[in-house]
XYZ file of N, CA and C in Angstrom:
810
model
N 14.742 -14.508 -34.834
C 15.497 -14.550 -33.577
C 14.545 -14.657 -32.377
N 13.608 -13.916 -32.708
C 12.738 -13.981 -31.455
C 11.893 -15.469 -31.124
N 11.396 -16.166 -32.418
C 10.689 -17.528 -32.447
C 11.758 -18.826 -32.073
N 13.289 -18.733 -32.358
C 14.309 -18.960 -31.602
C 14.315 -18.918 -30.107
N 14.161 -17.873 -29.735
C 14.730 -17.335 -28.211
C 13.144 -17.932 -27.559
N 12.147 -17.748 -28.131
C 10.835 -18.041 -27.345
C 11.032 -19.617 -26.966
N 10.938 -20.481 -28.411
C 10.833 -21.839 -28.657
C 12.215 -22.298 -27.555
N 13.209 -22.195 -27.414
C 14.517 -22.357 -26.570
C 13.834 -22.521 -25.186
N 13.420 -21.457 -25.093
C 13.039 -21.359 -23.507
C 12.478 -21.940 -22.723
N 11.046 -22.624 -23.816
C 10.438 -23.573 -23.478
C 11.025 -24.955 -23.608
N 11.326 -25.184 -25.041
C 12.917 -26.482 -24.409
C 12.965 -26.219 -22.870
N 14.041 -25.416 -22.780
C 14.817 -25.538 -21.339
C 13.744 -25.999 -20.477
N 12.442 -25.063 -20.408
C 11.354 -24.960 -19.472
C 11.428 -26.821 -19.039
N 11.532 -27.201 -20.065
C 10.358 -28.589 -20.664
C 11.571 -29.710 -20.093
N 13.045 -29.838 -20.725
C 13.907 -30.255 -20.726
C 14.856 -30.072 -19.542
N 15.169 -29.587 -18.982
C 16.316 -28.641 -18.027
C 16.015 -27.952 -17.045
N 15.008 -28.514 -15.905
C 14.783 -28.189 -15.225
C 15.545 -27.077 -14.365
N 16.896 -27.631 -14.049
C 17.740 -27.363 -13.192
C 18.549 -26.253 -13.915
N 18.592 -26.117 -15.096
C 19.377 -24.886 -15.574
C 18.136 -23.676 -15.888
N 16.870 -24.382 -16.074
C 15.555 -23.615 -16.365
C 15.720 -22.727 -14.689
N 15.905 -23.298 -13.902
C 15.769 -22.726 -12.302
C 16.776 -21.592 -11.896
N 17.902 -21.990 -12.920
C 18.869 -20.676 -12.302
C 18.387 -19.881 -13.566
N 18.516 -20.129 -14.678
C 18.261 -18.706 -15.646
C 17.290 -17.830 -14.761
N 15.901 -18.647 -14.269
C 15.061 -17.711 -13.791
C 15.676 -16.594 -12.712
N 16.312 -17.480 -11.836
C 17.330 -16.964 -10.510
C 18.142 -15.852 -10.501
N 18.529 -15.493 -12.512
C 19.739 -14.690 -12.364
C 18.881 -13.575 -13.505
N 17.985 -13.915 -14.203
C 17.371 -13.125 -15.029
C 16.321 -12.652 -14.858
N 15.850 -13.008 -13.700
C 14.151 -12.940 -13.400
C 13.212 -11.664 -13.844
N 14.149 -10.576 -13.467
C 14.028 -9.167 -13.870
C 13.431 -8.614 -15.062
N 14.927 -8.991 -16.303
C 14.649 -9.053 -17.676
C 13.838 -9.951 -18.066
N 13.179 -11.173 -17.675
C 12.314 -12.034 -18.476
C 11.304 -11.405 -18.067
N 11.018 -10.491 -16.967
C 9.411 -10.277 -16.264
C 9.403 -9.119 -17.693
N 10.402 -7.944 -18.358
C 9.999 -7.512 -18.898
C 9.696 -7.357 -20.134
N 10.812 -8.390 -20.469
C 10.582 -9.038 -21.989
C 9.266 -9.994 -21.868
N 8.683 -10.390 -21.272
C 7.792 -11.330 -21.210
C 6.290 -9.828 -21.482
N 6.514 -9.136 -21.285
C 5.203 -7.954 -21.805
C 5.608 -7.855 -23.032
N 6.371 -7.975 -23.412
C 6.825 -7.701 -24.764
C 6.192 -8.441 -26.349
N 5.751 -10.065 -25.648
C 5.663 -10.869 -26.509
C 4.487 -11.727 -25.573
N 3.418 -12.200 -26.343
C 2.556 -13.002 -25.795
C 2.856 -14.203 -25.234
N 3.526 -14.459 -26.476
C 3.692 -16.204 -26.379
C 5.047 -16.193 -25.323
N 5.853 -15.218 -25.414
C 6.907 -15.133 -24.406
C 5.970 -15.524 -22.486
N 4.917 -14.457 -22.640
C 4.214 -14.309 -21.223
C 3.753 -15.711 -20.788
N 3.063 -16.309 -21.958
C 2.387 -17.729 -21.204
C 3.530 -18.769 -21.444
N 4.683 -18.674 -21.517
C 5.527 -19.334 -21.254
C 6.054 -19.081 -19.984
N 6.409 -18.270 -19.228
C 6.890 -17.792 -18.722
C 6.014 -17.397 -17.009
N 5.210 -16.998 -17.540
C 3.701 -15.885 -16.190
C 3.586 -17.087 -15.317
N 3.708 -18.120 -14.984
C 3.650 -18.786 -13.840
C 4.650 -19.581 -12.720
N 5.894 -18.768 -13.600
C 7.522 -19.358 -12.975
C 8.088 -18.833 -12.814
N 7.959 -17.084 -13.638
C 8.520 -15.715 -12.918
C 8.010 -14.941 -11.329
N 8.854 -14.540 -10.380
C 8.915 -14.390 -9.402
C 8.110 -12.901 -9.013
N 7.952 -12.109 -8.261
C 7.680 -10.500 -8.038
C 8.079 -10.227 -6.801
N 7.982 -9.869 -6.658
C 9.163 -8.899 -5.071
C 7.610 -9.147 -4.463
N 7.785 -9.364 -3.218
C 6.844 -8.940 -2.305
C 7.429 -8.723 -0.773
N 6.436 -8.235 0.504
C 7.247 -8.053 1.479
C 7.759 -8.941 2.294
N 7.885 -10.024 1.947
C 8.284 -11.608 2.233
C 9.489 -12.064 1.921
N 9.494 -12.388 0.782
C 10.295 -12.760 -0.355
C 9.681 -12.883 -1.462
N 10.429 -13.428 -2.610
C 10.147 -13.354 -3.988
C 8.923 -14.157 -4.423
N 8.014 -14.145 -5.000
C 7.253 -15.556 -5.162
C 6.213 -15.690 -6.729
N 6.137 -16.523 -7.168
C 5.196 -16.647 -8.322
C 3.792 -16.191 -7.832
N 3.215 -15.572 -8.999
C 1.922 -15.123 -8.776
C 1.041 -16.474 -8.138
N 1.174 -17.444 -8.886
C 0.227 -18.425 -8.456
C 0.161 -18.901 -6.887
N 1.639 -18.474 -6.728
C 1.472 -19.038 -5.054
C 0.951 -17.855 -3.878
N 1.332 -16.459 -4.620
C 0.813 -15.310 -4.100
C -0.718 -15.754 -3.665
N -1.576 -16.140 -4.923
C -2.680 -16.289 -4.966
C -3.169 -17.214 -3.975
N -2.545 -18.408 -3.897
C -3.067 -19.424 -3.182
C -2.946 -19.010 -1.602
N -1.817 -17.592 -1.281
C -1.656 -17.704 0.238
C -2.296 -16.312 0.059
N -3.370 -15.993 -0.891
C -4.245 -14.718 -0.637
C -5.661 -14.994 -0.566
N -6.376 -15.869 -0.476
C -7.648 -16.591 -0.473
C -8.354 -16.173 -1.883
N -7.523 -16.754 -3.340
C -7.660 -15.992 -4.071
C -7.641 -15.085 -4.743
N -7.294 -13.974 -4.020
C -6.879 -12.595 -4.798
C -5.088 -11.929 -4.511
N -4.993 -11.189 -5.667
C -3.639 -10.410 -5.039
C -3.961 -9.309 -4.800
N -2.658 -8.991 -3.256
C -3.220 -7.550 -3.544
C -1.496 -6.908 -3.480
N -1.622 -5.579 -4.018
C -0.665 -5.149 -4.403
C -0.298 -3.726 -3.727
N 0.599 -3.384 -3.068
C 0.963 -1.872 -2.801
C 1.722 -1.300 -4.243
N 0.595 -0.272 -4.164
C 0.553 0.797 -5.272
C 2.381 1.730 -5.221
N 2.522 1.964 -4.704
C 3.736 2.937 -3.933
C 4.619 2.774 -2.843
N 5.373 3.409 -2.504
C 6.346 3.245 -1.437
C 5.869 3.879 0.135
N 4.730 4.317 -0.340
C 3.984 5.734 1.099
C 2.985 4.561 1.572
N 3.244 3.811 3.005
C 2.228 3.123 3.043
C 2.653 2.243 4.191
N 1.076 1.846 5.437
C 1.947 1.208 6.458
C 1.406 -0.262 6.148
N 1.077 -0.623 4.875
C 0.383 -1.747 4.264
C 1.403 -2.891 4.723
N 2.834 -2.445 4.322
C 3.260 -3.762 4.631
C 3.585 -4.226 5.981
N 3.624 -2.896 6.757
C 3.962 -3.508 8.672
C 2.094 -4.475 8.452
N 1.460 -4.173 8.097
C 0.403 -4.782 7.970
C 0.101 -6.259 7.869
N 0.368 -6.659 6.325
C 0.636 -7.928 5.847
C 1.780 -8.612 6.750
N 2.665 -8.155 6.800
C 3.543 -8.684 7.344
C 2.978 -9.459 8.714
N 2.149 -8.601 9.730
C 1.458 -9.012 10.906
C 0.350 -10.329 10.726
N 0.120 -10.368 9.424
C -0.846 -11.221 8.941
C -0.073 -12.454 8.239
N 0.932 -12.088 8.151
C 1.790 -13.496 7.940
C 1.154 -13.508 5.909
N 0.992 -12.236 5.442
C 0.019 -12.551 4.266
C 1.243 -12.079 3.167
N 1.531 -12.341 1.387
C 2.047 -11.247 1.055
C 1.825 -10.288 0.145
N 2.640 -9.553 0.335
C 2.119 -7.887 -0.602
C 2.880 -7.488 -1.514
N 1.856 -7.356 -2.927
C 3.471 -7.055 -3.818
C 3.965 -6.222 -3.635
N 4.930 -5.895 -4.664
C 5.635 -4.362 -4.489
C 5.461 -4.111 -6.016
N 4.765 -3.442 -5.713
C 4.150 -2.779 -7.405
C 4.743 -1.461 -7.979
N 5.520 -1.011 -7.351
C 6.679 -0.097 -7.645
C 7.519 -0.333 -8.353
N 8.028 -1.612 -8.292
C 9.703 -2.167 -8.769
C 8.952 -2.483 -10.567
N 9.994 -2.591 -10.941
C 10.506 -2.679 -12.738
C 9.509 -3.897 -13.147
N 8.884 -3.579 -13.797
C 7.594 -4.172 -14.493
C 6.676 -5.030 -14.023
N 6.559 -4.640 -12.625
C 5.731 -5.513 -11.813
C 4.133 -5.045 -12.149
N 3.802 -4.197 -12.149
C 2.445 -3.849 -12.053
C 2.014 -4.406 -13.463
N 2.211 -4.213 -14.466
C 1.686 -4.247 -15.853
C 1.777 -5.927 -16.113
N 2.564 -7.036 -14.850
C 3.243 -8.332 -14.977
C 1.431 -9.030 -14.722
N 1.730 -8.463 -13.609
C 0.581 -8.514 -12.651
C -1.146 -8.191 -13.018
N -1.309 -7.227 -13.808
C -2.397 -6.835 -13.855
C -3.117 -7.560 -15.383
N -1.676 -7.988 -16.348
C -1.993 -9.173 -17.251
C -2.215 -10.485 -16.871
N -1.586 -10.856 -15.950
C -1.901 -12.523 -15.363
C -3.073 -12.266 -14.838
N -3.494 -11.455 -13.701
C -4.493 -11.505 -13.379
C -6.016 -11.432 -14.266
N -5.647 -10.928 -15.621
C -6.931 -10.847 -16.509
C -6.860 -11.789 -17.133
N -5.603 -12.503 -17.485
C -5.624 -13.596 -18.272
C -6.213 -15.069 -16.887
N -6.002 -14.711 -15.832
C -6.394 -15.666 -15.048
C -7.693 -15.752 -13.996
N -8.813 -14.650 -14.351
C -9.323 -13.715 -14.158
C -9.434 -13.799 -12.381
N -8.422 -13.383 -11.871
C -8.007 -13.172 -10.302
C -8.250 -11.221 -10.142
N -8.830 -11.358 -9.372
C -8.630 -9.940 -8.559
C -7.540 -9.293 -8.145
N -7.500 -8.094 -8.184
C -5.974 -7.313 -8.108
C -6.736 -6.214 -6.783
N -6.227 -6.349 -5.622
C -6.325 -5.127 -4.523
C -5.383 -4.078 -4.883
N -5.582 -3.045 -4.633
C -4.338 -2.047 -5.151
C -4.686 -1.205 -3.510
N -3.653 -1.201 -2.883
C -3.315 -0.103 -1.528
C -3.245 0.880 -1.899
N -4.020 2.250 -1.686
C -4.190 3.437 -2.227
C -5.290 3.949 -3.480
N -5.451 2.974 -3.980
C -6.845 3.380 -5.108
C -7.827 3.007 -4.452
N -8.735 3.154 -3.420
C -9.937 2.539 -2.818
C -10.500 1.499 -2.992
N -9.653 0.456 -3.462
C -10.211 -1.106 -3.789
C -9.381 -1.661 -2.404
N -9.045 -1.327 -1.521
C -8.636 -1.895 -0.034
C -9.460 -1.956 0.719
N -10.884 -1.040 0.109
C -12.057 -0.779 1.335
C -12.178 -2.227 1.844
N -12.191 -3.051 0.874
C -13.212 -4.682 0.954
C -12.372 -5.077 1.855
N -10.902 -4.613 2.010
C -9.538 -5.736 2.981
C -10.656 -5.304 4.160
N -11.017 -4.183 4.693
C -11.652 -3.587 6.187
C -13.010 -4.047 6.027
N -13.560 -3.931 7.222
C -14.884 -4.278 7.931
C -15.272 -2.957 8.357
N -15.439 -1.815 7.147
C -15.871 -0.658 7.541
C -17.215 -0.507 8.684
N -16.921 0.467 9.334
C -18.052 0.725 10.704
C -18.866 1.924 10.194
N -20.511 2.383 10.368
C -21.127 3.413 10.771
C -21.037 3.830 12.053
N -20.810 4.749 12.721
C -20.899 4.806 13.797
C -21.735 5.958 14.173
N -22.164 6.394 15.483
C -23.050 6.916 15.662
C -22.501 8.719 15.536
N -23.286 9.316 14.737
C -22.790 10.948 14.204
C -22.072 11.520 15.466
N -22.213 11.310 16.816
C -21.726 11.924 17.927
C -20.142 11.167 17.720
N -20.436 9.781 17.783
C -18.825 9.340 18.068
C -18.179 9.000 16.669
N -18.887 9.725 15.435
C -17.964 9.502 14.119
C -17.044 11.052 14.175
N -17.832 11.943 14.718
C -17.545 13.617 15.163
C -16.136 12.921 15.740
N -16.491 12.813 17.147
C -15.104 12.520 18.213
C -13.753 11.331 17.469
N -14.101 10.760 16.592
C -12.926 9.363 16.208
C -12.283 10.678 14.621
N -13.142 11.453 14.125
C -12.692 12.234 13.102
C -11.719 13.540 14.119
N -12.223 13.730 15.027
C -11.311 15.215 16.275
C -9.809 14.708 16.566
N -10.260 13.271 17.073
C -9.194 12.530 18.081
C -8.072 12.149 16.600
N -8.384 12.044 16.118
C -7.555 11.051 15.169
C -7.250 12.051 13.917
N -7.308 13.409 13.505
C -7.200 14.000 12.671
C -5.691 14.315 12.518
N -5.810 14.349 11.075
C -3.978 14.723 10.392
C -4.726 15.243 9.564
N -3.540 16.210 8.823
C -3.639 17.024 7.653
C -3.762 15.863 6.358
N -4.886 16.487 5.630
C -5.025 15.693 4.155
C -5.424 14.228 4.725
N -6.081 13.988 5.158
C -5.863 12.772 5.607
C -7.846 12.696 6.069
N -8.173 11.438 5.281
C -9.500 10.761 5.880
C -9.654 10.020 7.126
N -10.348 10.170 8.114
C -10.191 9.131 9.100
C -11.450 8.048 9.302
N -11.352 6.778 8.504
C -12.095 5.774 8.678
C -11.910 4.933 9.729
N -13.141 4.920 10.460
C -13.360 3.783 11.174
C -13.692 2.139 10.783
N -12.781 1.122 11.394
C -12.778 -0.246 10.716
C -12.513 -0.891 11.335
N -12.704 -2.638 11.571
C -12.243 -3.554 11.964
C -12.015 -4.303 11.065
N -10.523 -4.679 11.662
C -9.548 -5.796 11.092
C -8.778 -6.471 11.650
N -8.001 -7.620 11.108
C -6.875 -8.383 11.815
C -5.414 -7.553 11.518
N -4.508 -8.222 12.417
C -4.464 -8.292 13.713
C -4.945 -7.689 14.278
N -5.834 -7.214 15.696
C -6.450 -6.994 17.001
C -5.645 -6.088 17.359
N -3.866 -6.362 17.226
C -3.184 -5.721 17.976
C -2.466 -4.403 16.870
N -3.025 -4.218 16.024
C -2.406 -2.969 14.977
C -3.320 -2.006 15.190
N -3.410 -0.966 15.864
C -4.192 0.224 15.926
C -4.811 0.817 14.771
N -4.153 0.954 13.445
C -4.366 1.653 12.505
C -3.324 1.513 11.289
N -3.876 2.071 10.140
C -3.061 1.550 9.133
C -3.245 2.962 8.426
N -2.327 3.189 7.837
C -2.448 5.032 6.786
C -2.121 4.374 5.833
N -2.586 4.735 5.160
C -2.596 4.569 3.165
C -2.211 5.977 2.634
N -1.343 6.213 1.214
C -1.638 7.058 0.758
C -2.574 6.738 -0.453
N -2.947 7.803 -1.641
C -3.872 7.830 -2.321
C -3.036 8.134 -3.576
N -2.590 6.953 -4.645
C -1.827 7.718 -5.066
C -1.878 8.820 -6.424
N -3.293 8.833 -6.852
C -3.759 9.506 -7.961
C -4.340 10.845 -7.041
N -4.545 11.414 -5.553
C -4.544 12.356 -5.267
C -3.101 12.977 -5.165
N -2.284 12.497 -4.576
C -1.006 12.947 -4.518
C -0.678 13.454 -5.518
N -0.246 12.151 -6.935
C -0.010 13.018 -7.617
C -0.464 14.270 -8.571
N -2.146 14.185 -8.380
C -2.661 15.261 -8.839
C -2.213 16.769 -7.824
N -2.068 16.560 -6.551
C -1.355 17.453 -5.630
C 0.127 18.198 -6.402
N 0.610 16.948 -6.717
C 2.127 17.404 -7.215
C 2.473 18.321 -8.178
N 1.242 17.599 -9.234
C 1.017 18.387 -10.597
C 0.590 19.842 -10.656
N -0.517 20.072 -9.874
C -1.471 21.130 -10.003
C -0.708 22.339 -8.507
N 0.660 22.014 -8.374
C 0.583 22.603 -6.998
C 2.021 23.829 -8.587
N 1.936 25.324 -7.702
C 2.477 26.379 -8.878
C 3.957 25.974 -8.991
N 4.936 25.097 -8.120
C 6.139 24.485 -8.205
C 6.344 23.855 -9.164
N 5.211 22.600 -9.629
C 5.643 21.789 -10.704
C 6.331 22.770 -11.874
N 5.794 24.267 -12.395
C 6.028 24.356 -13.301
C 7.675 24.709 -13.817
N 8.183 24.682 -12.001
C 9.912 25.084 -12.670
C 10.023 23.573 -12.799
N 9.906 22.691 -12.307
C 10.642 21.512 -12.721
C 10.128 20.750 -13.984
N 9.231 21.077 -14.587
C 8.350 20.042 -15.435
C 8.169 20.808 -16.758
N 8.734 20.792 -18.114
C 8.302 21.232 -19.302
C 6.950 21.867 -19.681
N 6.663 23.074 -19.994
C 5.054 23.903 -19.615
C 4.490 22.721 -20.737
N 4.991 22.035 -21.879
C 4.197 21.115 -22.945
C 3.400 19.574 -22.209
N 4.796 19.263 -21.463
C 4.118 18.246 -20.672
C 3.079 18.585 -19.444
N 3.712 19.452 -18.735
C 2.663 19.520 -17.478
C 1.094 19.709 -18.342
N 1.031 20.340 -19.065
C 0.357 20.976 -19.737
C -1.062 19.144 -19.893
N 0.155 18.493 -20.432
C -0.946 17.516 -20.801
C -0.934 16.381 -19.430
N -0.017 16.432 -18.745
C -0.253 15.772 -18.013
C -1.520 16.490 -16.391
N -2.383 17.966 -16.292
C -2.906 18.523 -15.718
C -3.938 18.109 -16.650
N -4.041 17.693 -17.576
C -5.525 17.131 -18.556
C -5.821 16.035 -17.827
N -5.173 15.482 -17.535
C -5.102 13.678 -16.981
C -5.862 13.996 -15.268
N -5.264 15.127 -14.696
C -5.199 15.301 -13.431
C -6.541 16.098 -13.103
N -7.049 16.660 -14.012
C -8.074 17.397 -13.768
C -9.433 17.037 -13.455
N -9.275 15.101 -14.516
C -10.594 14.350 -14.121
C -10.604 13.488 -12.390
N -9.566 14.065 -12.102
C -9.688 13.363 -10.275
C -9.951 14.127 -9.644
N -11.267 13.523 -8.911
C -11.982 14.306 -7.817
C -11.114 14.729 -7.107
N -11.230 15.869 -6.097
C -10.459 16.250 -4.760
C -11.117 15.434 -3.786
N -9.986 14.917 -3.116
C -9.929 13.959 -2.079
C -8.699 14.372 -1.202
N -9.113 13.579 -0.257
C -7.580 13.341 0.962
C -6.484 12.530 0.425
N -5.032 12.925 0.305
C -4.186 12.372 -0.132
C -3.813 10.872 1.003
N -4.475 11.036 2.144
C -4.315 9.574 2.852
C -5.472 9.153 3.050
N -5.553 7.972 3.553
C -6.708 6.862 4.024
C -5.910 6.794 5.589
N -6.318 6.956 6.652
C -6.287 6.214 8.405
C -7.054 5.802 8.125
N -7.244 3.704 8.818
C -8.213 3.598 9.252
C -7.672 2.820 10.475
N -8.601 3.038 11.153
C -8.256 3.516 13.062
C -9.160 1.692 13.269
N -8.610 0.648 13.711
C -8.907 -0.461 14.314
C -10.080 0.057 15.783
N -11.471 -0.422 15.707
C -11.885 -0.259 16.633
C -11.746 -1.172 17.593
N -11.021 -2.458 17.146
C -10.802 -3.734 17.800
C -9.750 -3.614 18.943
N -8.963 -2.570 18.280
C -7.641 -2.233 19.723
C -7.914 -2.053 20.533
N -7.820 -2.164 21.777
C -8.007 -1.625 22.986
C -7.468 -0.471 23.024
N -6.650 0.421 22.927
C -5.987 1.596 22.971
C -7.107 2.106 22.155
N -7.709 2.247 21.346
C -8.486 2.969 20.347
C -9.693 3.007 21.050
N -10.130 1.658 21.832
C -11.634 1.329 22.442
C -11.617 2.723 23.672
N -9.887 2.736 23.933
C -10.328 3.478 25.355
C -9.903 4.939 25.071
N -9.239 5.504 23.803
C -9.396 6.464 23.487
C -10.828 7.181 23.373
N -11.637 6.554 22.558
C -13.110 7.045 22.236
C -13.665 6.981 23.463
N -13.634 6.033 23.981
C -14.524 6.600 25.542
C -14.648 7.493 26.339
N -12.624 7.682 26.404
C -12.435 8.341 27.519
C -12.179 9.811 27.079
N -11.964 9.976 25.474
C -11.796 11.369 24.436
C -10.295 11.217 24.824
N -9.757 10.373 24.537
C -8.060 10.741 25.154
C -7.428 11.201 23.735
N -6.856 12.582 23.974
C -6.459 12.850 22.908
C -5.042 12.363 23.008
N -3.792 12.129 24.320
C -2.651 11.533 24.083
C -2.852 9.674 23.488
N -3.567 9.538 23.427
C -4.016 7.676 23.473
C -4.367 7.849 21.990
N -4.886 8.484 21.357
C -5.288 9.245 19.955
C -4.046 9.689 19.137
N -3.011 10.577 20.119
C -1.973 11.023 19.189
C -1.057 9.765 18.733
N -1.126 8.737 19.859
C -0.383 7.415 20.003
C -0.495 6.757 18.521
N -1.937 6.548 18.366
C -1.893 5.649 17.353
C -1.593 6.411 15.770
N -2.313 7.636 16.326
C -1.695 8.377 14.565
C 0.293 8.170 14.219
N 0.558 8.388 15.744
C 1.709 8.945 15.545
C 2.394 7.203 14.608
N 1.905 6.282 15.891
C 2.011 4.647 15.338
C 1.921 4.554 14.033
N 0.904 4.606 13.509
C 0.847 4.682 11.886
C 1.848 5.363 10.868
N 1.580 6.953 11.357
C 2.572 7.515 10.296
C 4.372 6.749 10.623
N 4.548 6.136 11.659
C 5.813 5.772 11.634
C 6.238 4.604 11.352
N 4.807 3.398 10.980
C 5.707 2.172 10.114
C 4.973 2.158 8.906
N 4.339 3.770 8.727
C 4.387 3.695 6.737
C 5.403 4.616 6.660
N 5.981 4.920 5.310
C 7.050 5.842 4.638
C 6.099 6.930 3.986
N 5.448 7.536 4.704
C 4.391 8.552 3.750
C 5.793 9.729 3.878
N 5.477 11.116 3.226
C 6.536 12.055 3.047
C 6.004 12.785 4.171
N 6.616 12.883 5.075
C 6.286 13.953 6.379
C 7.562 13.979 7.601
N 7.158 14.789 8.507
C 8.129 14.900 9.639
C 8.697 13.658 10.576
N 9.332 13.065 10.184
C 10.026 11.892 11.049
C 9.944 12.336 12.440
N 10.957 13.525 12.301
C 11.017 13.759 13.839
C 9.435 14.352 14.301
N 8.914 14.789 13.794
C 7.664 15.423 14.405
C 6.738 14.087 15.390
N 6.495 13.298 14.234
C 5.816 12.035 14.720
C 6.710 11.268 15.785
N 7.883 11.408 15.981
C 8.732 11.163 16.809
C 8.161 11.604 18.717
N 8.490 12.580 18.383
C 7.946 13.610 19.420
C 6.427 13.732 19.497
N 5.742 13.347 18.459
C 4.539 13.087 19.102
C 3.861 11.711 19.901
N 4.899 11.064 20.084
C 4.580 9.628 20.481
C 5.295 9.787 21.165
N 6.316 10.517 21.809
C 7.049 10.508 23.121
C 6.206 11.630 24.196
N 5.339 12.272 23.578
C 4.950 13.650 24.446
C 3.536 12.854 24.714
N 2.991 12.286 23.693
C 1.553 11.226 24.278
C 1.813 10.212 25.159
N 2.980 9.396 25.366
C 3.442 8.445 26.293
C 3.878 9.534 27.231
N 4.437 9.982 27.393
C 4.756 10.636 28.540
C 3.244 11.066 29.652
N 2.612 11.697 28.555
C 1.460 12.358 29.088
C 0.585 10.826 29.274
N 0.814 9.492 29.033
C 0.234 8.988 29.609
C 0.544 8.413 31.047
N 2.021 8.192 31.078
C 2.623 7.368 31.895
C 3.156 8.847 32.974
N 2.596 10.187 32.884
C 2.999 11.087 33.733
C 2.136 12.069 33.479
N 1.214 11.463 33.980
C -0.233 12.268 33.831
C -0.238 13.887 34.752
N -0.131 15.392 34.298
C -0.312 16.258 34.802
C -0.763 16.716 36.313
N -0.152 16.644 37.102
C -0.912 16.913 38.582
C -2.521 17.913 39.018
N -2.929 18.047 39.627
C -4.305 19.147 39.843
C -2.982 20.337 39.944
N -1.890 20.722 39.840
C -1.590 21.824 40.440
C -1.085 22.734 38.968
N -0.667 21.323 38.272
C 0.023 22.314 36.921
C -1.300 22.088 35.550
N -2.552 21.549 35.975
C -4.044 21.705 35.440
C -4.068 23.674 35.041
């Protein structure tokens, strides 16, 4: 049945263009995961099946061609990666959804293309990481600090995006695991083996900021030590990624930094 259903497909592929185009259209889903299933299913298939990205739908191959070569992929749903790409006109998978990652990380070895992953530290290369001088790496780590959270300095495109937050997602979930809650929700057999897994990850910051030195808002934060011009862009970040935190907090912190810019304190209430 299966040397049937494979051999068919390719017919259609080969033969039937136009009915080959909607099966994909209405099945795309189930073939991405039956296609891990079976080899000969995959290389039939791995260059005409679609993947979610923040665009629209698109074949890896064309991913590739509008990535200068490589894909890159958001790891998770916590992440301001795609207000990102999106600004870059670039696209980003969504490596979350139903058998995308494992779709993805086989084409790419079988095609030997590079895979970026948002959140495992293979994004460093997307940035133009900066040294900066120990006095003003001090002040951009003060100005720009959140809880759990690294603050890298970088230049990148667009000019006009202040900053981008990543989460991390093998700190998190080592956070999740190892924190004394998991154990009402999680079987003591499994946690058990799944804190084996968790134990070989370093402690790290569950986010990545990295703070655009190219912005002007950022250029004139560091100069001037503005900590409302500072809260601006954190607050910016945490609010076009979905990381798990205070909506309203970051809310109010970008209304109380605009305010305090655009109604700067008098000498009397100093």
């Amino acid at each position: 049945l299966r040397e049937t259903l494979i051999q068919g497909l390719r017919r259609l592929a080969e033969e039937d263009r136009e009915a080959w185009a909607m099966l994909r259209l209405r099945h795309n889903e189930a073939l991405l995961g039956a296609s891990l299933a079976d080899p000969r299913l995959f290389e039939v298939l791995k260059d005409c099946l679609t993947v979610p990205t923040n665009q629209e739908p698109m074949t890896l191959p064309e991913i590739r061609d509008r990535s200068e070569g490589r894909l890159v992929q958001a790891t998770g749903v916590a992440s301001s990666g795609s207000v990102w790409f999106r600004s870059l006109s670039a696209p980003l998978i969504s490596g979350h959804r139903f058998g995308v990652a494992p779709f993805v990380a086989r084409w790419a070895r079988e095609e030997a293309v590079e895979v970026v992953r948002l959140g495992d530290g293979s994004e460093q290369q997307l940035f133009e990481l900066v040294d900066l001088e120990p006095e003003a790496s001090a002040a951009l780590r003060t100005l720009f600090a959140r809880p759990q959270t690294a603050v890298l300095p970088a230049r990148f495109a667009p000019h006009t995006l202040p900053a981008v937050l990543l989460e991390d997602a093998e700190a998190r979930l080592k956070q999740v695991l190892e924190d004394d809650a998991a154990s009402a929700r999680i079987a003591h057999g499994i946690l058990s083996l799944a804190r084996d897994v968790t134990r070989a990850i370093e402690e790290r910051p569950v986010f990545r900021l990295y703070v655009n030195l190219d912005h002007p808002l950022v250029e004139r934060a560091l100069q001037a030590r503005d900590p409302s011009l500072a809260a601006w862009v954190t607050s910016f970040a945490e609010l076009t990624s979905s990381v798990d935190g205070d909506l309203g907090a970051a809310l109010a912190t970008q209304l109380a930094s605009m305010q305090s810019l655009l109604c700067p304190p008098s000498k009397e209430d100093r």
